[in-house]
Tab-separated table of C-alpha atoms in Angstrom:
chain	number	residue	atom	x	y	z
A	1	UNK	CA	0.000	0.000	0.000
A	2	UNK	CA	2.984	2.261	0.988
A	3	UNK	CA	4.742	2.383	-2.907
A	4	UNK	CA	1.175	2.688	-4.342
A	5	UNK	CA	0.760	5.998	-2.559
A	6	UNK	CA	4.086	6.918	-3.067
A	7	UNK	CA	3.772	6.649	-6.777
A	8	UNK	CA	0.466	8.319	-6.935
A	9	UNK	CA	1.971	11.425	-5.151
A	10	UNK	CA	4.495	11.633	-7.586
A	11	UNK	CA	2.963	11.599	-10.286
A	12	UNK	CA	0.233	14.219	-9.372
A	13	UNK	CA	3.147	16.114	-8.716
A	14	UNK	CA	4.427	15.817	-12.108
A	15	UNK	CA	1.158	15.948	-13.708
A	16	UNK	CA	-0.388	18.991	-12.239
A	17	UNK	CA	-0.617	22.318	-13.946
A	18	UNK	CA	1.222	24.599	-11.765
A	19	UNK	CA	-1.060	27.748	-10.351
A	20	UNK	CA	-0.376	31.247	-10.602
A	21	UNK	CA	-2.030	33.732	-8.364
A	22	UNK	CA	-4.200	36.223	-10.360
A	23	UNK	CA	-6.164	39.587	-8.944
A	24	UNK	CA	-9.193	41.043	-10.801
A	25	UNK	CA	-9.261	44.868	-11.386
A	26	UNK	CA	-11.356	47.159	-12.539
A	27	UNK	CA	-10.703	50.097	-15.192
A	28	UNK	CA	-12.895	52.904	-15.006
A	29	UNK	CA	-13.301	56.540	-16.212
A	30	UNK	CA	-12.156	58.875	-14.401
A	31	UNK	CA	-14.832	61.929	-15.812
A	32	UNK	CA	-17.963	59.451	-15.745
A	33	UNK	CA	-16.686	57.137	-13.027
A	34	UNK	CA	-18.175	54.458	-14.858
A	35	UNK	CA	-16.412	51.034	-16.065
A	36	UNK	CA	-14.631	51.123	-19.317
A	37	UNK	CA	-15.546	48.205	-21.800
A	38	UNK	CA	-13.106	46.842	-24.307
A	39	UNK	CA	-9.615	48.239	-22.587
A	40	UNK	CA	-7.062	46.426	-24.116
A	41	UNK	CA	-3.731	45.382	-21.118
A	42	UNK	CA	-0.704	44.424	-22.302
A	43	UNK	CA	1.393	43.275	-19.456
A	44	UNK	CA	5.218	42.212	-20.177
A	45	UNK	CA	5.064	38.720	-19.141
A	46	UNK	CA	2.009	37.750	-21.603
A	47	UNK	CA	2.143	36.945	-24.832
A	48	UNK	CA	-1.792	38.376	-25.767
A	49	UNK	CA	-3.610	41.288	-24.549
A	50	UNK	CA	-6.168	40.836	-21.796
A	51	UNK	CA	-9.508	42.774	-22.842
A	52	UNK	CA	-11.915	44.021	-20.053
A	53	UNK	CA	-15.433	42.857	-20.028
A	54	UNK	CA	-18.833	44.636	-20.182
A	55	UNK	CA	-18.291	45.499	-16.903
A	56	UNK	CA	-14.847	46.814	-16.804
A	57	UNK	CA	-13.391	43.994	-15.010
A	58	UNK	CA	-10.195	41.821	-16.149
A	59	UNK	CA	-8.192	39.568	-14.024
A	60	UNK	CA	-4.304	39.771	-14.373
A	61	UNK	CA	-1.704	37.536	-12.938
A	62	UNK	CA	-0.002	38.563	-10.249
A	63	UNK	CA	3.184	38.794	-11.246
A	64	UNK	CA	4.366	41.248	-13.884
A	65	UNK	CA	6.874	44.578	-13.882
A	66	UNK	CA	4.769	46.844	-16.267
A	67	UNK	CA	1.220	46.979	-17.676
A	68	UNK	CA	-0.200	49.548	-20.293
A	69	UNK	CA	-3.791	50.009	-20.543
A	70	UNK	CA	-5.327	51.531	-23.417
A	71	UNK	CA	-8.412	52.500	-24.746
A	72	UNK	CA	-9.551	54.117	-28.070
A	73	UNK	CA	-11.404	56.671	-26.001
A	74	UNK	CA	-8.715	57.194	-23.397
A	75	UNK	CA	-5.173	58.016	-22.894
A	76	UNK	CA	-3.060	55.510	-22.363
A	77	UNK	CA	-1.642	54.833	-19.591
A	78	UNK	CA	1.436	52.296	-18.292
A	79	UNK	CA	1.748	51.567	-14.461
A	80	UNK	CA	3.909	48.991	-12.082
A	81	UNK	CA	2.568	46.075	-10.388
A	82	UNK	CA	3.121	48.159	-7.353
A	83	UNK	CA	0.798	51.138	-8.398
A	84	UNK	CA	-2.368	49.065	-9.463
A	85	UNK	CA	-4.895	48.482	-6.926
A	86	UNK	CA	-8.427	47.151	-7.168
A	87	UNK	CA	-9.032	49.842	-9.685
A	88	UNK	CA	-7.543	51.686	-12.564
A	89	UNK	CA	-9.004	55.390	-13.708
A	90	UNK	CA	-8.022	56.211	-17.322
A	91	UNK	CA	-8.888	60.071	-18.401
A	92	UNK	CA	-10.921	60.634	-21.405
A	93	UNK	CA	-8.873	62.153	-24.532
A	94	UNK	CA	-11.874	64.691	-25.316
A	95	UNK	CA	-10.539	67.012	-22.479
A	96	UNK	CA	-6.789	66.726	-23.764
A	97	UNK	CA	-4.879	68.803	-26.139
A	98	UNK	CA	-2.700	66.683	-28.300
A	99	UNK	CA	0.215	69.023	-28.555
A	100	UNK	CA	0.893	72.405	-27.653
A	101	UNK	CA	3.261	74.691	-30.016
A	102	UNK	CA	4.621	78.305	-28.335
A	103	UNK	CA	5.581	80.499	-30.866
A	104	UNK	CA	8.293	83.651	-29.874
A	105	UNK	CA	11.677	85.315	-29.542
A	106	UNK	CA	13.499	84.631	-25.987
A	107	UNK	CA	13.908	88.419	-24.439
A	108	UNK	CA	17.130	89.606	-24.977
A	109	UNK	CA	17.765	90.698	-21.231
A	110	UNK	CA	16.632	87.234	-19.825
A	111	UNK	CA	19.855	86.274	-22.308
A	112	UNK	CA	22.388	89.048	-20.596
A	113	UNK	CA	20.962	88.615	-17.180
A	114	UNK	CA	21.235	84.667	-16.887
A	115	UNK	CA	21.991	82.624	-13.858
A	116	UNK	CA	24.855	80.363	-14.195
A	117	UNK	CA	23.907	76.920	-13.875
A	118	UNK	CA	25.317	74.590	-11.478
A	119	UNK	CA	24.436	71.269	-10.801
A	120	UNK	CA	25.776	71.435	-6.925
A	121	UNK	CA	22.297	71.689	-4.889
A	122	UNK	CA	24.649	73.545	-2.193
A	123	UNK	CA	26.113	76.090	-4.543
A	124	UNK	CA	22.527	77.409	-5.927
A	125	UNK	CA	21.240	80.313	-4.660
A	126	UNK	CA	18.527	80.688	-2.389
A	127	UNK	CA	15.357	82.374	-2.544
A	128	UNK	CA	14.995	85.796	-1.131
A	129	UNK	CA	14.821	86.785	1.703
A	130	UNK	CA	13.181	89.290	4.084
A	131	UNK	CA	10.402	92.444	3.084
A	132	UNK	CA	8.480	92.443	0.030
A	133	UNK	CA	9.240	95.772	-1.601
A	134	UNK	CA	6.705	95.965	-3.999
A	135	UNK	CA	4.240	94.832	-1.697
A	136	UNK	CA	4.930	97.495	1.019
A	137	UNK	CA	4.704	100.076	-2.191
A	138	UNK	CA	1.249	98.696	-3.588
A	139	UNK	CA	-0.037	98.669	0.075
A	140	UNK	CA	1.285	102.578	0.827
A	141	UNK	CA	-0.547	103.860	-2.285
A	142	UNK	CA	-3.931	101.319	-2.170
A	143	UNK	CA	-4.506	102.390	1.549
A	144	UNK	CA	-7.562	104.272	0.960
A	145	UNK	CA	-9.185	101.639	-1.264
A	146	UNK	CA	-8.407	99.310	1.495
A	147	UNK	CA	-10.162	101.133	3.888
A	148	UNK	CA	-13.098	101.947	1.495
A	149	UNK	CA	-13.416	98.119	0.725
A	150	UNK	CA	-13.561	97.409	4.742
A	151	UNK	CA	-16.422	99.677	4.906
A	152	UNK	CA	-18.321	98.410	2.705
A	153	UNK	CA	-18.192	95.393	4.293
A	154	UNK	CA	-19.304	96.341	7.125
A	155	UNK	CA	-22.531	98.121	5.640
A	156	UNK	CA	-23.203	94.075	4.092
A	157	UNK	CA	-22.965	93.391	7.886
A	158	UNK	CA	-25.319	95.556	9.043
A	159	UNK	CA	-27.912	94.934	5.645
């Protein structure tokens, strides 16, 4: 009786399809808050994509480095395996701009009056330090609007 369990133990050993651990997720959109349907996730260790259901919901293994989830509708997006949760929020590309072009002439004092660059964060220089000029200024010559702005709130008070 001993060999026959012996030999049964190894060979469901050798016959069983080994397990991975898997976790289900679910993509959603980040305007509607609503599940996305048909996001396509291409994670590094599979060969084929994994496609979300109706519901938003797809189950991934557990064990990847980088997955990118993408969406005709949606920007595309590629996390870790450490910054997925339970659910991933994908933002719509109707409120993006697909590139941005600035059009001008640098100033030819910023060009004269640059800082040097230095890559030693002790060496930089600091931001300044003590009174506001300008402020002080702006305050000295708005006084009386200040003062007719606080009485005017007080008359709201008192309506």
């Amino acid at each position: 009786m001993k060999p026959f369990f012996i030999t049964l133990f190894l060979l469901s050993s050798v016959l069983c399809i080994p397990v991975r651990a898997q976790r289900q997720i679910i993509v959603m959109s980040y305007e509607s808050q609503l599940p996305i349907r048909d996001v396509y996730i291409r994670i590094d260790t599979c060969k084929t994509p994994i496609v979300t259901n109706y519901q938003g919901i797809a189950v991934i293994p557990d064990t990847f480095v980088v997955a990118t989830f993408s969406n005709k509708n949606h920007l595309q997006v590629k996390l870790r395996s450490e910054e997925i949760s339970d659910s991933v929020w994908l933002i719509p590309k109707a409120h993006t701009l697909d590139e941005v072009v600035v059009w001008g002439q640098r100033n030819v004092l910023s060009k004269r009056f640059a800082l040097p660059k230095t890559t030693d964060p002790l060496l930089k220089q600091k931001g300044p330090s003590g009174k506001d000029l300008l402020q002080t200024l702006y305050d000295l010559f708005h006084y009386r609007r200040k003062k007719q702005n606080e009485r005017a709130k007080e008359i709201l008070k008192n309506y």
